[in-house]
mmCIF file of C-alpha atoms in Angstrom:
data_model
loop_
_atom_site.group_PDB
_atom_site.id
_atom_site.type_symbol
_atom_site.label_atom_id
_atom_site.label_comp_id
_atom_site.label_asym_id
_atom_site.label_seq_id
_atom_site.Cartn_x
_atom_site.Cartn_y
_atom_site.Cartn_z
ATOM 1 C CA MET T 1 1.754 -95.227 63.781
ATOM 2 C CA VAL T 2 -1.485 -96.910 62.763
ATOM 3 C CA ASN T 3 -0.749 -99.937 64.957
ATOM 4 C CA LYS T 4 0.235 -97.727 67.868
ATOM 5 C CA HIS T 5 -2.966 -95.729 67.482
ATOM 6 C CA THR T 6 -5.042 -98.925 67.320
ATOM 7 C CA PHE T 7 -3.476 -100.350 70.471
ATOM 8 C CA THR T 8 -3.911 -97.072 72.321
ATOM 9 C CA GLN T 9 -7.580 -96.937 71.328
ATOM 10 C CA PHE T 10 -8.068 -100.546 72.433
ATOM 11 C CA ASP T 11 -6.496 -99.838 75.810
ATOM 12 C CA THR T 12 -8.679 -96.772 76.265
ATOM 13 C CA GLU T 13 -11.846 -98.686 75.445
ATOM 14 C CA LEU T 14 -10.816 -101.608 77.647
ATOM 15 C CA ASP T 15 -10.167 -99.249 80.540
ATOM 16 C CA GLY T 16 -13.635 -97.793 80.023
ATOM 17 C CA LEU T 17 -15.196 -101.256 80.142
ATOM 18 C CA GLN T 18 -13.351 -102.063 83.357
ATOM 19 C CA LYS T 19 -14.684 -98.893 84.962
ATOM 20 C CA ARG T 20 -18.224 -99.697 83.851
ATOM 21 C CA LEU T 21 -17.931 -103.214 85.251
ATOM 22 C CA LEU T 22 -16.808 -101.807 88.597
ATOM 23 C CA GLU T 23 -19.729 -99.381 88.563
ATOM 24 C CA MET T 24 -22.060 -102.334 88.027
ATOM 25 C CA GLY T 25 -20.311 -104.088 90.897
ATOM 26 C CA GLY T 26 -20.878 -101.068 93.099
ATOM 27 C CA LEU T 27 -24.573 -101.099 92.250
ATOM 28 C CA VAL T 28 -25.059 -104.775 93.147
ATOM 29 C CA VAL T 29 -23.118 -104.303 96.406
ATOM 30 C CA GLN T 30 -25.485 -101.434 97.203
ATOM 31 C CA GLN T 31 -28.489 -103.602 96.305
ATOM 32 C CA LEU T 32 -27.325 -106.415 98.532
ATOM 33 C CA THR T 33 -26.484 -104.172 101.469
ATOM 34 C CA ARG T 34 -29.788 -102.320 101.233
ATOM 35 C CA ALA T 35 -31.771 -105.572 101.069
ATOM 36 C CA VAL T 36 -30.084 -106.953 104.185
ATOM 37 C CA ASP T 37 -30.421 -103.676 106.073
ATOM 38 C CA ALA T 38 -34.133 -103.554 105.239
ATOM 39 C CA LEU T 39 -34.632 -106.905 106.959
ATOM 40 C CA ASP T 40 -33.506 -105.339 110.230
ATOM 41 C CA SER T 41 -35.189 -101.980 109.812
ATOM 42 C CA GLY T 42 -38.441 -103.129 108.196
ATOM 43 C CA ASP T 43 -37.990 -100.429 105.552
ATOM 44 C CA LEU T 44 -40.405 -101.342 102.754
ATOM 45 C CA ALA T 45 -39.277 -98.370 100.668
ATOM 46 C CA ALA T 46 -35.748 -99.787 100.661
ATOM 47 C CA ILE T 47 -37.150 -103.186 99.675
ATOM 48 C CA ASP T 48 -38.926 -101.593 96.712
ATOM 49 C CA ALA T 49 -35.747 -99.750 95.707
ATOM 50 C CA VAL T 50 -33.756 -102.988 95.640
ATOM 51 C CA ILE T 51 -36.355 -104.644 93.433
ATOM 52 C CA ALA T 52 -36.488 -101.626 91.116
ATOM 53 C CA ASP T 53 -32.682 -101.505 90.808
ATOM 54 C CA ASP T 54 -32.669 -105.031 89.386
ATOM 55 C CA ARG T 55 -33.775 -103.571 86.061
ATOM 56 C CA ARG T 56 -30.760 -101.237 86.067
ATOM 57 C CA VAL T 57 -28.453 -104.170 86.731
ATOM 58 C CA ASN T 58 -29.996 -106.141 83.864
ATOM 59 C CA GLU T 59 -29.604 -103.181 81.531
ATOM 60 C CA GLN T 60 -25.955 -102.813 82.496
ATOM 61 C CA GLU T 61 -25.367 -106.512 81.851
ATOM 62 C CA VAL T 62 -26.771 -106.259 78.330
ATOM 63 C CA ALA T 63 -24.873 -103.050 77.573
ATOM 64 C CA LEU T 64 -21.558 -104.427 78.830
ATOM 65 C CA ASP T 65 -21.980 -107.679 76.919
ATOM 66 C CA GLU T 66 -22.618 -105.739 73.726
ATOM 67 C CA ALA T 67 -19.656 -103.422 74.375
ATOM 68 C CA CYS T 68 -17.330 -106.390 74.894
ATOM 69 C CA ILE T 69 -18.485 -107.994 71.639
ATOM 70 C CA GLU T 70 -18.014 -104.727 69.762
ATOM 71 C CA LEU T 71 -14.529 -104.327 71.218
ATOM 72 C CA ILE T 72 -13.554 -107.784 70.004
ATOM 73 C CA ALA T 73 -15.060 -107.164 66.563
ATOM 74 C CA ARG T 74 -13.256 -103.854 66.091
ATOM 75 C CA HIS T 75 -9.824 -104.742 67.442
ATOM 76 C CA ALA T 76 -9.586 -108.550 67.198
ATOM 77 C CA PRO T 77 -7.529 -108.807 70.396
ATOM 78 C CA GLN T 78 -5.339 -111.849 70.924
ATOM 79 C CA ALA T 79 -3.820 -113.831 73.784
ATOM 80 C CA GLY T 80 -4.031 -112.005 77.114
ATOM 81 C CA ASP T 81 -6.160 -109.146 75.799
ATOM 82 C CA LEU T 82 -8.793 -111.511 74.415
ATOM 83 C CA ARG T 83 -8.695 -113.537 77.616
ATOM 84 C CA MET T 84 -9.373 -110.405 79.644
ATOM 85 C CA VAL T 85 -12.347 -109.303 77.551
ATOM 86 C CA MET T 86 -13.945 -112.754 77.527
ATOM 87 C CA THR T 87 -13.440 -113.119 81.261
ATOM 88 C CA MET T 88 -15.069 -109.760 81.861
ATOM 89 C CA VAL T 89 -18.164 -111.102 80.104
ATOM 90 C CA GLN T 90 -18.245 -113.934 82.630
ATOM 91 C CA MET T 91 -17.797 -111.511 85.509
ATOM 92 C CA VAL T 92 -20.704 -109.415 84.291
ATOM 93 C CA THR T 93 -22.887 -112.525 84.353
ATOM 94 C CA ASP T 94 -21.902 -113.244 87.958
ATOM 95 C CA LEU T 95 -22.645 -109.670 88.983
ATOM 96 C CA GLU T 96 -26.067 -109.814 87.328
ATOM 97 C CA ARG T 97 -26.801 -112.965 89.299
ATOM 98 C CA VAL T 98 -25.789 -111.228 92.523
ATOM 99 C CA GLY T 99 -28.360 -108.595 91.615
ATOM 100 C CA ASP T 100 -30.921 -111.368 91.195
ATOM 101 C CA GLU T 101 -30.059 -112.722 94.637
ATOM 102 C CA ALA T 102 -30.475 -109.257 96.163
ATOM 103 C CA LYS T 103 -33.904 -109.046 94.553
ATOM 104 C CA LYS T 104 -34.825 -112.463 95.982
ATOM 105 C CA ILE T 105 -33.712 -111.323 99.441
ATOM 106 C CA ALA T 106 -35.850 -108.207 99.108
ATOM 107 C CA LYS T 107 -38.947 -110.132 98.042
ATOM 108 C CA ALA T 108 -38.620 -112.687 100.850
ATOM 109 C CA GLY T 109 -37.864 -109.833 103.228
ATOM 110 C CA ARG T 110 -41.130 -108.156 102.317
ATOM 111 C CA HIS T 111 -43.022 -111.311 103.317
ATOM 112 C CA ILE T 112 -41.233 -111.341 106.661
ATOM 113 C CA ILE T 113 -41.762 -107.635 107.333
ATOM 114 C CA ASP T 114 -45.476 -107.916 106.518
ATOM 115 C CA SER T 115 -45.996 -110.962 108.728
ATOM 116 C CA ASP T 116 -46.602 -111.400 112.452
ATOM 117 C CA ALA T 117 -43.191 -111.372 114.163
ATOM 118 C CA VAL T 118 -44.345 -114.200 116.438
ATOM 119 C CA PHE T 119 -44.160 -116.595 113.488
ATOM 120 C CA VAL T 120 -40.728 -115.492 112.229
ATOM 121 C CA PRO T 121 -37.878 -117.755 113.448
ATOM 122 C CA LYS T 122 -35.145 -115.860 115.264
ATOM 123 C CA VAL T 123 -32.122 -116.645 113.107
ATOM 124 C CA GLU T 124 -28.987 -114.505 112.869
ATOM 125 C CA LEU T 125 -28.334 -113.533 109.241
ATOM 126 C CA ARG T 126 -26.324 -110.354 109.708
ATOM 127 C CA HIS T 127 -22.981 -112.131 110.142
ATOM 128 C CA ILE T 128 -23.201 -114.304 107.049
ATOM 129 C CA ALA T 129 -24.533 -111.345 105.031
ATOM 130 C CA SER T 130 -21.620 -109.142 106.136
ATOM 131 C CA MET T 131 -19.194 -111.879 105.138
ATOM 132 C CA ALA T 132 -20.757 -112.244 101.687
ATOM 133 C CA VAL T 133 -20.726 -108.491 101.048
ATOM 134 C CA ASP T 134 -17.099 -108.302 102.150
ATOM 135 C CA LEU T 135 -16.128 -111.149 99.810
ATOM 136 C CA LEU T 136 -17.830 -109.449 96.891
ATOM 137 C CA GLN T 137 -16.112 -106.144 97.622
ATOM 138 C CA ARG T 138 -12.729 -107.851 97.971
ATOM 139 C CA SER T 139 -13.130 -109.710 94.689
ATOM 140 C CA LEU T 140 -14.051 -106.477 92.897
ATOM 141 C CA ASP T 141 -11.052 -104.773 94.480
ATOM 142 C CA ALA T 142 -8.817 -107.599 93.233
ATOM 143 C CA PHE T 143 -10.194 -107.009 89.738
ATOM 144 C CA ALA T 144 -9.688 -103.246 89.974
ATOM 145 C CA ARG T 145 -6.042 -103.741 90.965
ATOM 146 C CA MET T 146 -5.511 -106.807 88.752
ATOM 147 C CA ASP T 147 -4.023 -108.449 91.832
ATOM 148 C CA PRO T 148 -4.960 -112.116 92.417
ATOM 149 C CA SER T 149 -3.099 -112.430 95.735
ATOM 150 C CA SER T 150 -6.321 -112.269 97.790
ATOM 151 C CA SER T 151 -8.133 -114.897 95.697
ATOM 152 C CA PRO T 152 -7.193 -117.940 97.831
ATOM 153 C CA GLU T 153 -8.377 -116.227 101.026
ATOM 154 C CA ILE T 154 -11.649 -115.282 99.321
ATOM 155 C CA ALA T 155 -12.149 -118.937 98.378
ATOM 156 C CA ARG T 156 -11.460 -120.029 101.970
ATOM 157 C CA LYS T 157 -13.912 -117.493 103.366
ATOM 158 C CA ASP T 158 -16.521 -118.692 100.886
ATOM 159 C CA LYS T 159 -16.228 -122.153 102.449
ATOM 160 C CA GLU T 160 -16.905 -120.537 105.832
ATOM 161 C CA VAL T 161 -20.019 -118.936 104.388
ATOM 162 C CA ASP T 162 -21.117 -122.353 103.106
ATOM 163 C CA ALA T 163 -20.621 -123.865 106.561
ATOM 164 C CA ILE T 164 -22.629 -121.093 108.243
ATOM 165 C CA PHE T 165 -25.437 -121.608 105.737
ATOM 166 C CA LYS T 166 -25.572 -125.304 106.572
ATOM 167 C CA GLY T 167 -25.831 -124.402 110.250
ATOM 168 C CA ILE T 168 -28.680 -121.989 109.545
ATOM 169 C CA THR T 169 -30.461 -124.699 107.556
ATOM 170 C CA ARG T 170 -30.232 -127.137 110.463
ATOM 171 C CA GLN T 171 -31.479 -124.466 112.846
ATOM 172 C CA LEU T 172 -34.494 -123.672 110.665
ATOM 173 C CA ILE T 173 -35.373 -127.342 110.259
ATOM 174 C CA THR T 174 -35.417 -127.646 114.038
ATOM 175 C CA TYR T 175 -37.730 -124.632 114.337
ATOM 176 C CA MET T 176 -40.117 -126.069 111.744
ATOM 177 C CA MET T 177 -40.221 -129.468 113.419
ATOM 178 C CA GLU T 178 -40.935 -127.939 116.816
ATOM 179 C CA ASP T 179 -43.624 -125.511 115.623
ATOM 180 C CA PRO T 180 -45.287 -126.022 112.210
ATOM 181 C CA ARG T 181 -46.719 -122.493 112.409
ATOM 182 C CA LEU T 182 -43.221 -121.207 111.660
ATOM 183 C CA ILE T 183 -42.810 -123.170 108.418
ATOM 184 C CA THR T 184 -43.884 -120.456 105.964
ATOM 185 C CA ARG T 185 -41.653 -117.737 107.369
ATOM 186 C CA ALA T 186 -38.850 -120.222 108.076
ATOM 187 C CA LEU T 187 -38.792 -120.994 104.368
ATOM 188 C CA ASP T 188 -38.512 -117.274 103.613
ATOM 189 C CA VAL T 189 -35.535 -117.036 105.972
ATOM 190 C CA LEU T 190 -34.011 -120.115 104.336
ATOM 191 C CA PHE T 191 -34.404 -118.577 100.869
ATOM 192 C CA ILE T 192 -32.657 -115.431 102.101
ATOM 193 C CA ALA T 193 -29.803 -117.410 103.637
ATOM 194 C CA LYS T 194 -29.411 -119.402 100.417
ATOM 195 C CA SER T 195 -29.246 -116.202 98.362
ATOM 196 C CA ILE T 196 -26.555 -114.852 100.666
ATOM 197 C CA GLU T 197 -24.614 -118.113 100.331
ATOM 198 C CA ARG T 198 -24.845 -117.825 96.539
ATOM 199 C CA VAL T 199 -23.380 -114.315 96.680
ATOM 200 C CA GLY T 200 -20.292 -115.841 98.299
ATOM 201 C CA ASP T 201 -20.066 -118.303 95.414
ATOM 202 C CA HIS T 202 -20.219 -115.496 92.858
ATOM 203 C CA ALA T 203 -17.545 -113.544 94.735
ATOM 204 C CA LYS T 204 -15.304 -116.622 94.625
ATOM 205 C CA ASN T 205 -15.958 -116.949 90.893
ATOM 206 C CA ILE T 206 -14.843 -113.359 90.316
ATOM 207 C CA ALA T 207 -11.710 -113.937 92.390
ATOM 208 C CA GLU T 208 -10.896 -116.972 90.255
ATOM 209 C CA TYR T 209 -11.459 -114.943 87.083
ATOM 210 C CA VAL T 210 -8.867 -112.442 88.299
ATOM 211 C CA VAL T 211 -6.331 -115.270 88.592
ATOM 212 C CA TYR T 212 -7.152 -116.330 85.054
ATOM 213 C CA MET T 213 -6.862 -112.771 83.754
ATOM 214 C CA VAL T 214 -3.511 -112.077 85.374
ATOM 215 C CA LYS T 215 -1.862 -115.495 85.425
ATOM 216 C CA GLY T 216 -3.531 -117.232 82.486
ATOM 217 C CA ARG T 217 -4.460 -120.267 84.591
ATOM 218 C CA ASP T 218 -8.041 -121.521 84.833
ATOM 219 C CA VAL T 219 -8.411 -122.953 88.347
ATOM 220 C CA ARG T 220 -12.189 -122.963 88.681
ATOM 221 C CA HIS T 221 -12.417 -126.686 89.368
ATOM 222 C CA GLU T 222 -9.037 -127.401 90.937
ATOM 223 C CA GLY T 223 -9.487 -126.445 94.589
ATOM 224 C CA ILE T 224 -7.960 -123.860 96.880
ATOM 225 C CA GLU T 225 -4.405 -125.237 96.822
ATOM 226 C CA ALA T 226 -4.237 -124.982 93.040
ATOM 227 C CA LEU T 227 -5.763 -121.511 93.249
ATOM 228 C CA GLU T 228 -3.102 -120.464 95.737
ATOM 229 C CA ARG T 229 -0.260 -121.800 93.583
ATOM 230 C CA ALA T 230 -1.585 -120.040 90.498
ATOM 231 C CA ALA T 231 -2.234 -116.756 92.335
ATOM 232 C CA THR T 232 1.265 -116.556 93.825
ATOM 233 C CA ARG T 233 3.452 -117.867 91.025
ATOM 234 C CA ASN T 234 5.613 -115.411 89.109
#
């Protein structure tokens, strides 16, 4: 009865940690979406809210890290249970970094909003931003369902995000070469695009963590084909 009670308590606490991680994920998705929307709308209040929310994200990271350590100390989980808790710590780190990227987007966005529109290069960021947000949401959904089947597609889409970022970089370099007056704001746009590209990387990381949690295979450095084999094997 004691062992049964202990396992039940562990499962309850683990479920609570999973819910808190998803809440943190929801907050960083909101941060990212609000930062990108503010670029289009010029909403400085939204920019300020994104920057302010970074503190909440940091606080959640610290609290979740401590809760995971306490869970391990109290219950000494083994095998798959320990793997899940340790991987959640890694996921929390990735989510905190997404929050950092949202803050960077907001700060660069403020420079753009405050500047003369004539000197802001006309570069389409909405598409790549929508892709990155979608990847992050899909990776969090995979974690919520403990279903790694979407992980290979998330990794493929992340490569598309990388390719779009490279295209944006080339476009901005062309603008800067043609008109040096655009350099300052072009760099702001480049920083924003890079932050969006990094969000895709973090989403891919989370998708790979889900494979590790469910299948017990670490495929972080083995490419998409290995990821696909691990995600679909019985």
